[in-house]
Amino acid sequence: MVLRTCRILTAAVVLVTAAAALPAAAPFLSWESAEPDLPDSLIIGDTLGFMPFPDAVLFPHFLADPLYPRFKLLIADTRQNSLEYHEGEPVGDTKYFLNMGGKKSFFRLFPASDPELGLQGEIGFGFNSMVDTYRGTDFIGWDGVMHLAVALRPYDWLALQAGRYHLSSHRADEYLDNSGSMAVRGFVRDSYGWAVMLLPTEGLRCYYKEDEAYFQRPSDIRDYPRKIQAGFELDNNDFLGGVWTLAVDTVFYQENDWQLSYNVALVRHLGPEKGQGGVRIGAALYNGRVPIADFFEQREVYLSIGGWIDS
């Protein structure tokens, strides 16, 4: 009781002190629009700005990353099928990939002279699922992904990011019933990571990301914590009457003996900006470990068409 009272009194003193200091700080503070297309911002002493909940990102999305938290619906034709039900019956060749999620930035600190640079915090959540159309649209499994990250954009051509990442994977009950097995690996990966993106010219983005798991399940992969990801995106603003992007994403997991997984996507933008979210339609070729991580020891090849929405 005494400790709680002390905390309340301390908080009250801090609030009163801050309120008393506001008139003295008023000449150095102003609330104004940083740019016509950006939210109102707090400008401090004509040098530093604070923007709450900015819509734009400082570290662009990875357009071809299959695990990125976004809304996605793809119809995939499996060219190499490794998943099976009981008695060796293969999972259907046609699958749906249904993802739901997104990310939201909750603050930006920026130089008052350029609100498109600075430091920005973001959080993202995603639900990524695989559905078999062969057996009455049975669920095969799903992954839950989450990240909390900070991005730094010191120059127009350079973006940096560091954060904490979580992935937990689940085999669906329908898949377990059809496979006649309750063997669930219960894959979990918690990691810290960093990434760098170069934007050397208009319409070209190249990135490299590395993270290391501090917790993994099953326990037999805990000695193999590293993951490396790299890719590039190339825009064309006048191809077939629209804005298109060719995006290539590659991933190497130490737990898979550094085998290459890659996704190549050709997309047409229907929404706002490349790398900043919006709506896309297109096609993708994926070759690598099964995107549902509980099947991380198995590999498949998909050719898919569909749409993506980034927040």
GROMACS .gro file of C-alpha atoms in nm:
model
  311
    1MET     CA    1   0.000   0.000   0.000
    2VAL     CA    2   0.280   0.242   0.094
    3LEU     CA    3   0.469   0.155  -0.226
    4ARG     CA    4   0.161   0.218  -0.440
    5THR     CA    5   0.104   0.556  -0.269
    6CYS     CA    6   0.466   0.658  -0.336
    7ARG     CA    7   0.429   0.567  -0.703
    8ILE     CA    8   0.110   0.772  -0.737
    9LEU     CA    9   0.271   1.073  -0.567
   10THR     CA   10   0.580   1.045  -0.789
   11ALA     CA   11   0.365   1.032  -1.103
   12ALA     CA   12   0.169   1.337  -0.984
   13VAL     CA   13   0.490   1.533  -0.922
   14VAL     CA   14   0.617   1.446  -1.269
   15LEU     CA   15   0.291   1.556  -1.434
   16VAL     CA   16   0.278   1.885  -1.239
   17THR     CA   17   0.642   1.957  -1.322
   18ALA     CA   18   0.583   1.887  -1.691
   19ALA     CA   19   0.275   2.110  -1.695
   20ALA     CA   20   0.470   2.391  -1.528
   21ALA     CA   21   0.750   2.356  -1.781
   22LEU     CA   22   0.526   2.377  -2.088
   23PRO     CA   23   0.497   2.760  -2.095
   24ALA     CA   24   0.876   2.792  -2.085
   25ALA     CA   25   0.911   2.535  -2.363
   26ALA     CA   26   0.639   2.690  -2.581
   27PRO     CA   27   0.878   2.901  -2.796
   28PHE     CA   28   1.057   2.580  -2.896
   29LEU     CA   29   0.748   2.368  -2.969
   30SER     CA   30   0.497   2.389  -3.250
   31TRP     CA   31   0.234   2.152  -3.384
   32GLU     CA   32   0.220   2.175  -3.762
   33SER     CA   33   0.203   1.978  -4.083
   34ALA     CA   34   0.545   1.846  -4.182
   35GLU     CA   35   0.438   1.782  -4.543
   36PRO     CA   36   0.101   1.808  -4.721
   37ASP     CA   37   0.071   1.425  -4.738
   38LEU     CA   38   0.198   1.354  -4.385
   39PRO     CA   39   0.016   1.375  -4.049
   40ASP     CA   40   0.057   1.675  -3.823
   41SER     CA   41   0.382   1.665  -3.628
   42LEU     CA   42   0.535   1.819  -3.320
   43ILE     CA   43   0.832   2.035  -3.427
   44ILE     CA   44   1.089   2.094  -3.152
   45GLY     CA   45   1.315   2.396  -3.184
   46ASP     CA   46   1.308   2.397  -3.567
   47THR     CA   47   1.543   2.097  -3.572
   48LEU     CA   48   1.358   1.783  -3.461
   49GLY     CA   49   1.011   1.653  -3.537
   50PHE     CA   50   0.788   1.394  -3.372
   51MET     CA   51   0.512   1.228  -3.577
   52PRO     CA   52   0.261   0.990  -3.411
   53PHE     CA   53   0.135   0.689  -3.609
   54PRO     CA   54   0.282   0.773  -3.951
   55ASP     CA   55   0.123   0.597  -4.250
   56ALA     CA   56   0.440   0.563  -4.457
   57VAL     CA   57   0.729   0.334  -4.366
   58LEU     CA   58   1.098   0.422  -4.344
   59PHE     CA   59   1.209   0.063  -4.408
   60PRO     CA   60   1.017  -0.065  -4.714
   61HIS     CA   61   0.828  -0.394  -4.721
   62PHE     CA   62   0.988  -0.709  -4.866
   63LEU     CA   63   0.740  -0.768  -5.148
   64ALA     CA   64   0.837  -1.132  -5.218
   65ASP     CA   65   0.885  -1.250  -4.858
   66PRO     CA   66   0.631  -1.534  -4.803
   67LEU     CA   67   0.632  -1.483  -4.424
   68TYR     CA   68   0.583  -1.106  -4.417
   69PRO     CA   69   0.271  -0.998  -4.220
   70ARG     CA   70   0.020  -0.895  -4.487
   71PHE     CA   71  -0.310  -0.990  -4.645
   72LYS     CA   72  -0.256  -1.243  -4.921
   73LEU     CA   73  -0.465  -1.489  -5.120
   74LEU     CA   74  -0.279  -1.714  -5.364
   75ILE     CA   75  -0.396  -2.015  -5.563
   76ALA     CA   76  -0.094  -2.241  -5.601
   77ASP     CA   77  -0.024  -2.532  -5.833
   78THR     CA   78   0.224  -2.762  -5.656
   79ARG     CA   79   0.492  -2.868  -5.903
   80GLN     CA   80   0.679  -3.077  -5.645
   81ASN     CA   81   0.464  -3.221  -5.367
   82SER     CA   82   0.620  -3.361  -5.047
   83LEU     CA   83   0.328  -3.354  -4.798
   84GLU     CA   84   0.133  -3.676  -4.748
   85TYR     CA   85  -0.173  -3.807  -4.570
   86HIS     CA   86  -0.201  -4.161  -4.433
   87GLU     CA   87  -0.089  -4.457  -4.642
   88GLY     CA   88   0.124  -4.235  -4.862
   89GLU     CA   89  -0.169  -4.044  -5.015
   90PRO     CA   90  -0.028  -3.706  -5.128
   91VAL     CA   91  -0.179  -3.376  -5.030
   92GLY     CA   92  -0.361  -3.221  -5.326
   93ASP     CA   93  -0.159  -3.042  -5.592
   94THR     CA   94  -0.379  -2.731  -5.571
   95LYS     CA   95  -0.350  -2.526  -5.254
   96TYR     CA   96  -0.464  -2.191  -5.119
   97PHE     CA   97  -0.229  -1.965  -4.927
   98LEU     CA   98  -0.441  -1.735  -4.712
   99ASN     CA   99  -0.256  -1.477  -4.501
  100MET     CA  100  -0.401  -1.207  -4.281
  101GLY     CA  101  -0.204  -0.938  -4.104
  102GLY     CA  102  -0.010  -0.617  -4.134
  103LYS     CA  103   0.214  -0.378  -3.953
  104LYS     CA  104   0.168  -0.036  -3.800
  105SER     CA  105   0.420   0.235  -3.723
  106PHE     CA  106   0.357   0.409  -3.392
  107PHE     CA  107   0.607   0.698  -3.396
  108ARG     CA  108   0.867   0.877  -3.606
  109LEU     CA  109   1.145   1.111  -3.497
  110PHE     CA  110   1.278   1.307  -3.793
  111PRO     CA  111   1.492   1.607  -3.881
  112ALA     CA  112   1.258   1.903  -3.930
  113SER     CA  113   1.421   1.970  -4.267
  114ASP     CA  114   1.322   1.626  -4.407
  115PRO     CA  115   1.031   1.430  -4.255
  116GLU     CA  116   1.100   1.129  -4.483
  117LEU     CA  117   1.417   1.050  -4.287
  118GLY     CA  118   1.461   0.963  -3.920
  119LEU     CA  119   1.386   0.692  -3.664
  120GLN     CA  120   1.060   0.496  -3.661
  121GLY     CA  121   0.908   0.220  -3.447
  122GLU     CA  122   0.670  -0.044  -3.580
  123ILE     CA  123   0.486  -0.358  -3.477
  124GLY     CA  124   0.350  -0.632  -3.702
  125PHE     CA  125   0.128  -0.940  -3.668
  126GLY     CA  126   0.038  -1.207  -3.919
  127PHE     CA  127  -0.159  -1.531  -3.963
  128ASN     CA  128  -0.024  -1.737  -4.255
  129SER     CA  129  -0.214  -2.049  -4.357
  130MET     CA  130  -0.209  -2.329  -4.615
  131VAL     CA  131  -0.529  -2.498  -4.734
  132ASP     CA  132  -0.564  -2.817  -4.941
  133THR     CA  133  -0.838  -2.789  -5.203
  134TYR     CA  134  -0.822  -3.161  -5.286
  135ARG     CA  135  -0.998  -3.277  -4.969
  136GLY     CA  136  -1.276  -3.024  -4.928
  137THR     CA  137  -1.054  -2.724  -4.846
  138ASP     CA  138  -0.896  -2.887  -4.541
  139PHE     CA  139  -0.648  -2.682  -4.343
  140ILE     CA  140  -0.293  -2.816  -4.351
  141GLY     CA  141  -0.146  -2.571  -4.102
  142TRP     CA  142  -0.075  -2.213  -4.010
  143ASP     CA  143   0.200  -1.990  -3.872
  144GLY     CA  144   0.162  -1.698  -3.637
  145VAL     CA  145   0.425  -1.428  -3.690
  146MET     CA  146   0.503  -1.112  -3.494
  147HIS     CA  147   0.776  -0.850  -3.489
  148LEU     CA  148   0.864  -0.537  -3.296
  149ALA     CA  149   1.128  -0.331  -3.474
  150VAL     CA  150   1.293   0.008  -3.506
  151ALA     CA  151   1.392   0.148  -3.846
  152LEU     CA  152   1.650   0.416  -3.918
  153ARG     CA  153   1.659   0.612  -4.245
  154PRO     CA  154   1.967   0.841  -4.231
  155TYR     CA  155   1.974   0.899  -4.610
  156ASP     CA  156   1.733   0.855  -4.899
  157TRP     CA  157   1.945   0.567  -5.031
  158LEU     CA  158   1.993   0.377  -4.702
  159ALA     CA  159   1.749   0.214  -4.457
  160LEU     CA  160   1.835   0.009  -4.148
  161GLN     CA  161   1.620  -0.202  -3.918
  162ALA     CA  162   1.665  -0.402  -3.597
  163GLY     CA  163   1.406  -0.591  -3.398
  164ARG     CA  164   1.267  -0.895  -3.226
  165TYR     CA  165   1.087  -1.161  -3.431
  166HIS     CA  166   0.855  -1.447  -3.335
  167LEU     CA  167   0.715  -1.739  -3.535
  168SER     CA  168   0.507  -2.026  -3.400
  169SER     CA  169   0.378  -2.299  -3.631
  170HIS     CA  170   0.082  -2.537  -3.606
  171ARG     CA  171  -0.041  -2.839  -3.799
  172ALA     CA  172  -0.417  -2.821  -3.839
  173ASP     CA  173  -0.647  -3.080  -3.680
  174GLU     CA  174  -0.783  -3.176  -4.022
  175TYR     CA  175  -0.434  -3.254  -4.149
  176LEU     CA  176  -0.356  -3.458  -3.836
  177ASP     CA  177  -0.681  -3.654  -3.876
  178ASN     CA  178  -0.616  -3.723  -4.244
  179SER     CA  179  -0.254  -3.819  -4.186
  180GLY     CA  180  -0.342  -4.060  -3.905
  181SER     CA  181  -0.066  -3.919  -3.688
  182MET     CA  182  -0.042  -3.684  -3.394
  183ALA     CA  183   0.328  -3.621  -3.456
  184VAL     CA  184   0.354  -3.244  -3.412
  185ARG     CA  185   0.695  -3.081  -3.400
  186GLY     CA  186   0.552  -2.762  -3.249
  187PHE     CA  187   0.797  -2.537  -3.430
  188VAL     CA  188   0.878  -2.208  -3.254
  189ARG     CA  189   1.143  -1.952  -3.342
  190ASP     CA  190   1.216  -1.640  -3.134
  191SER     CA  191   1.502  -1.429  -3.262
  192TYR     CA  192   1.673  -1.092  -3.276
  193GLY     CA  193   1.771  -0.960  -3.616
  194TRP     CA  194   1.895  -0.669  -3.821
  195ALA     CA  195   1.856  -0.568  -4.184
  196VAL     CA  196   1.996  -0.317  -4.431
  197MET     CA  197   1.836  -0.193  -4.752
  198LEU     CA  198   2.009   0.003  -5.027
  199LEU     CA  199   1.807   0.223  -5.263
  200PRO     CA  200   2.079   0.337  -5.507
  201THR     CA  201   1.844   0.458  -5.781
  202GLU     CA  202   1.476   0.524  -5.828
  203GLY     CA  203   1.301   0.190  -5.868
  204LEU     CA  204   1.572  -0.039  -5.730
  205ARG     CA  205   1.585  -0.180  -5.377
  206CYS     CA  206   1.839  -0.437  -5.252
  207TYR     CA  207   1.830  -0.583  -4.901
  208TYR     CA  208   2.012  -0.816  -4.664
  209LYS     CA  209   1.878  -0.946  -4.332
  210GLU     CA  210   2.027  -1.172  -4.069
  211ASP     CA  211   1.884  -1.297  -3.743
  212GLU     CA  212   1.978  -1.541  -3.471
  213ALA     CA  213   1.732  -1.738  -3.263
  214TYR     CA  214   1.759  -1.726  -2.885
  215PHE     CA  215   1.485  -1.991  -2.852
  216GLN     CA  216   1.386  -2.268  -3.092
  217ARG     CA  217   1.163  -2.572  -3.082
  218PRO     CA  218   1.200  -2.866  -3.143
  219SER     CA  219   1.505  -2.890  -2.922
  220ASP     CA  220   1.717  -3.077  -3.177
  221ILE     CA  221   1.761  -2.761  -3.389
  222ARG     CA  222   1.868  -2.526  -3.107
  223ASP     CA  223   2.232  -2.554  -3.211
  224TYR     CA  224   2.144  -2.413  -3.555
  225PRO     CA  225   2.004  -2.065  -3.481
  226ARG     CA  226   2.100  -1.852  -3.781
  227LYS     CA  227   1.891  -1.731  -4.074
  228ILE     CA  228   2.008  -1.522  -4.370
  229GLN     CA  229   1.774  -1.346  -4.612
  230ALA     CA  230   1.857  -1.135  -4.918
  231GLY     CA  231   1.677  -1.004  -5.223
  232PHE     CA  232   1.607  -0.723  -5.464
  233GLU     CA  233   1.309  -0.543  -5.620
  234LEU     CA  234   1.306  -0.368  -5.957
  235ASP     CA  235   1.022  -0.136  -6.060
  236ASN     CA  236   0.903  -0.051  -6.410
  237ASN     CA  237   0.665   0.244  -6.425
  238ASP     CA  238   0.557   0.203  -6.787
  239PHE     CA  239   0.512  -0.168  -6.861
  240LEU     CA  240   0.185  -0.281  -7.022
  241GLY     CA  241   0.018   0.039  -6.910
  242GLY     CA  242   0.089   0.006  -6.539
  243VAL     CA  243   0.344  -0.002  -6.260
  244TRP     CA  244   0.512  -0.342  -6.220
  245THR     CA  245   0.775  -0.484  -5.987
  246LEU     CA  246   0.999  -0.787  -6.025
  247ALA     CA  247   1.084  -0.906  -5.672
  248VAL     CA  248   1.325  -1.184  -5.575
  249ASP     CA  249   1.360  -1.309  -5.217
  250THR     CA  250   1.609  -1.574  -5.101
  251VAL     CA  251   1.638  -1.738  -4.758
  252PHE     CA  252   1.894  -1.971  -4.601
  253TYR     CA  253   1.832  -2.149  -4.267
  254GLN     CA  254   2.113  -2.306  -4.071
  255GLU     CA  255   1.870  -2.573  -3.948
  256ASN     CA  256   1.825  -2.678  -4.314
  257ASP     CA  257   2.200  -2.698  -4.381
  258TRP     CA  258   2.186  -2.361  -4.560
  259GLN     CA  259   1.969  -2.494  -4.844
  260LEU     CA  260   1.837  -2.218  -5.068
  261SER     CA  261   1.468  -2.125  -5.062
  262TYR     CA  262   1.359  -1.859  -5.311
  263ASN     CA  263   1.047  -1.676  -5.421
  264VAL     CA  264   1.026  -1.485  -5.750
  265ALA     CA  265   0.722  -1.258  -5.795
  266LEU     CA  266   0.606  -1.036  -6.082
  267VAL     CA  267   0.334  -0.801  -5.958
  268ARG     CA  268   0.126  -0.512  -6.088
  269HIS     CA  269   0.057  -0.233  -5.840
  270LEU     CA  270  -0.302  -0.119  -5.800
  271GLY     CA  271  -0.246   0.086  -5.486
  272PRO     CA  272  -0.028   0.376  -5.371
  273GLU     CA  273   0.350   0.327  -5.375
  274LYS     CA  274   0.606   0.055  -5.431
  275GLY     CA  275   0.750  -0.063  -5.101
  276GLN     CA  276   0.496   0.144  -4.905
  277GLY     CA  277   0.198  -0.088  -4.906
  278GLY     CA  278  -0.111  -0.092  -5.122
  279VAL     CA  279  -0.271  -0.356  -5.343
  280ARG     CA  280  -0.092  -0.583  -5.591
  281ILE     CA  281  -0.186  -0.869  -5.822
  282GLY     CA  282   0.052  -1.103  -5.997
  283ALA     CA  283   0.224  -1.440  -6.011
  284ALA     CA  284   0.499  -1.605  -5.807
  285LEU     CA  285   0.728  -1.907  -5.826
  286TYR     CA  286   0.839  -2.054  -5.492
  287ASN     CA  287   1.100  -2.326  -5.447
  288GLY     CA  288   1.208  -2.413  -5.094
  289ARG     CA  289   1.106  -2.548  -4.758
  290VAL     CA  290   0.732  -2.569  -4.699
  291PRO     CA  291   0.617  -2.219  -4.590
  292ILE     CA  292   0.440  -2.365  -4.285
  293ALA     CA  293   0.740  -2.396  -4.054
  294ASP     CA  294   0.627  -2.712  -3.874
  295PHE     CA  295   0.713  -2.889  -4.202
  296PHE     CA  296   1.058  -2.727  -4.213
  297GLU     CA  297   1.230  -3.053  -4.310
  298GLN     CA  298   1.027  -3.085  -4.632
  299ARG     CA  299   1.054  -2.891  -4.957
  300GLU     CA  300   0.800  -2.806  -5.227
  301VAL     CA  301   0.770  -2.603  -5.547
  302TYR     CA  302   0.466  -2.382  -5.616
  303LEU     CA  303   0.353  -2.172  -5.910
  304SER     CA  304   0.084  -1.932  -5.789
  305ILE     CA  305  -0.135  -1.638  -5.887
  306GLY     CA  306  -0.328  -1.403  -5.663
  307GLY     CA  307  -0.322  -1.076  -5.474
  308TRP     CA  308  -0.144  -0.903  -5.187
  309ILE     CA  309  -0.235  -0.611  -4.961
  310ASP     CA  310   0.022  -0.437  -4.739
  311SER     CA  311  -0.080  -0.199  -4.461
   0.00000   0.00000   0.00000
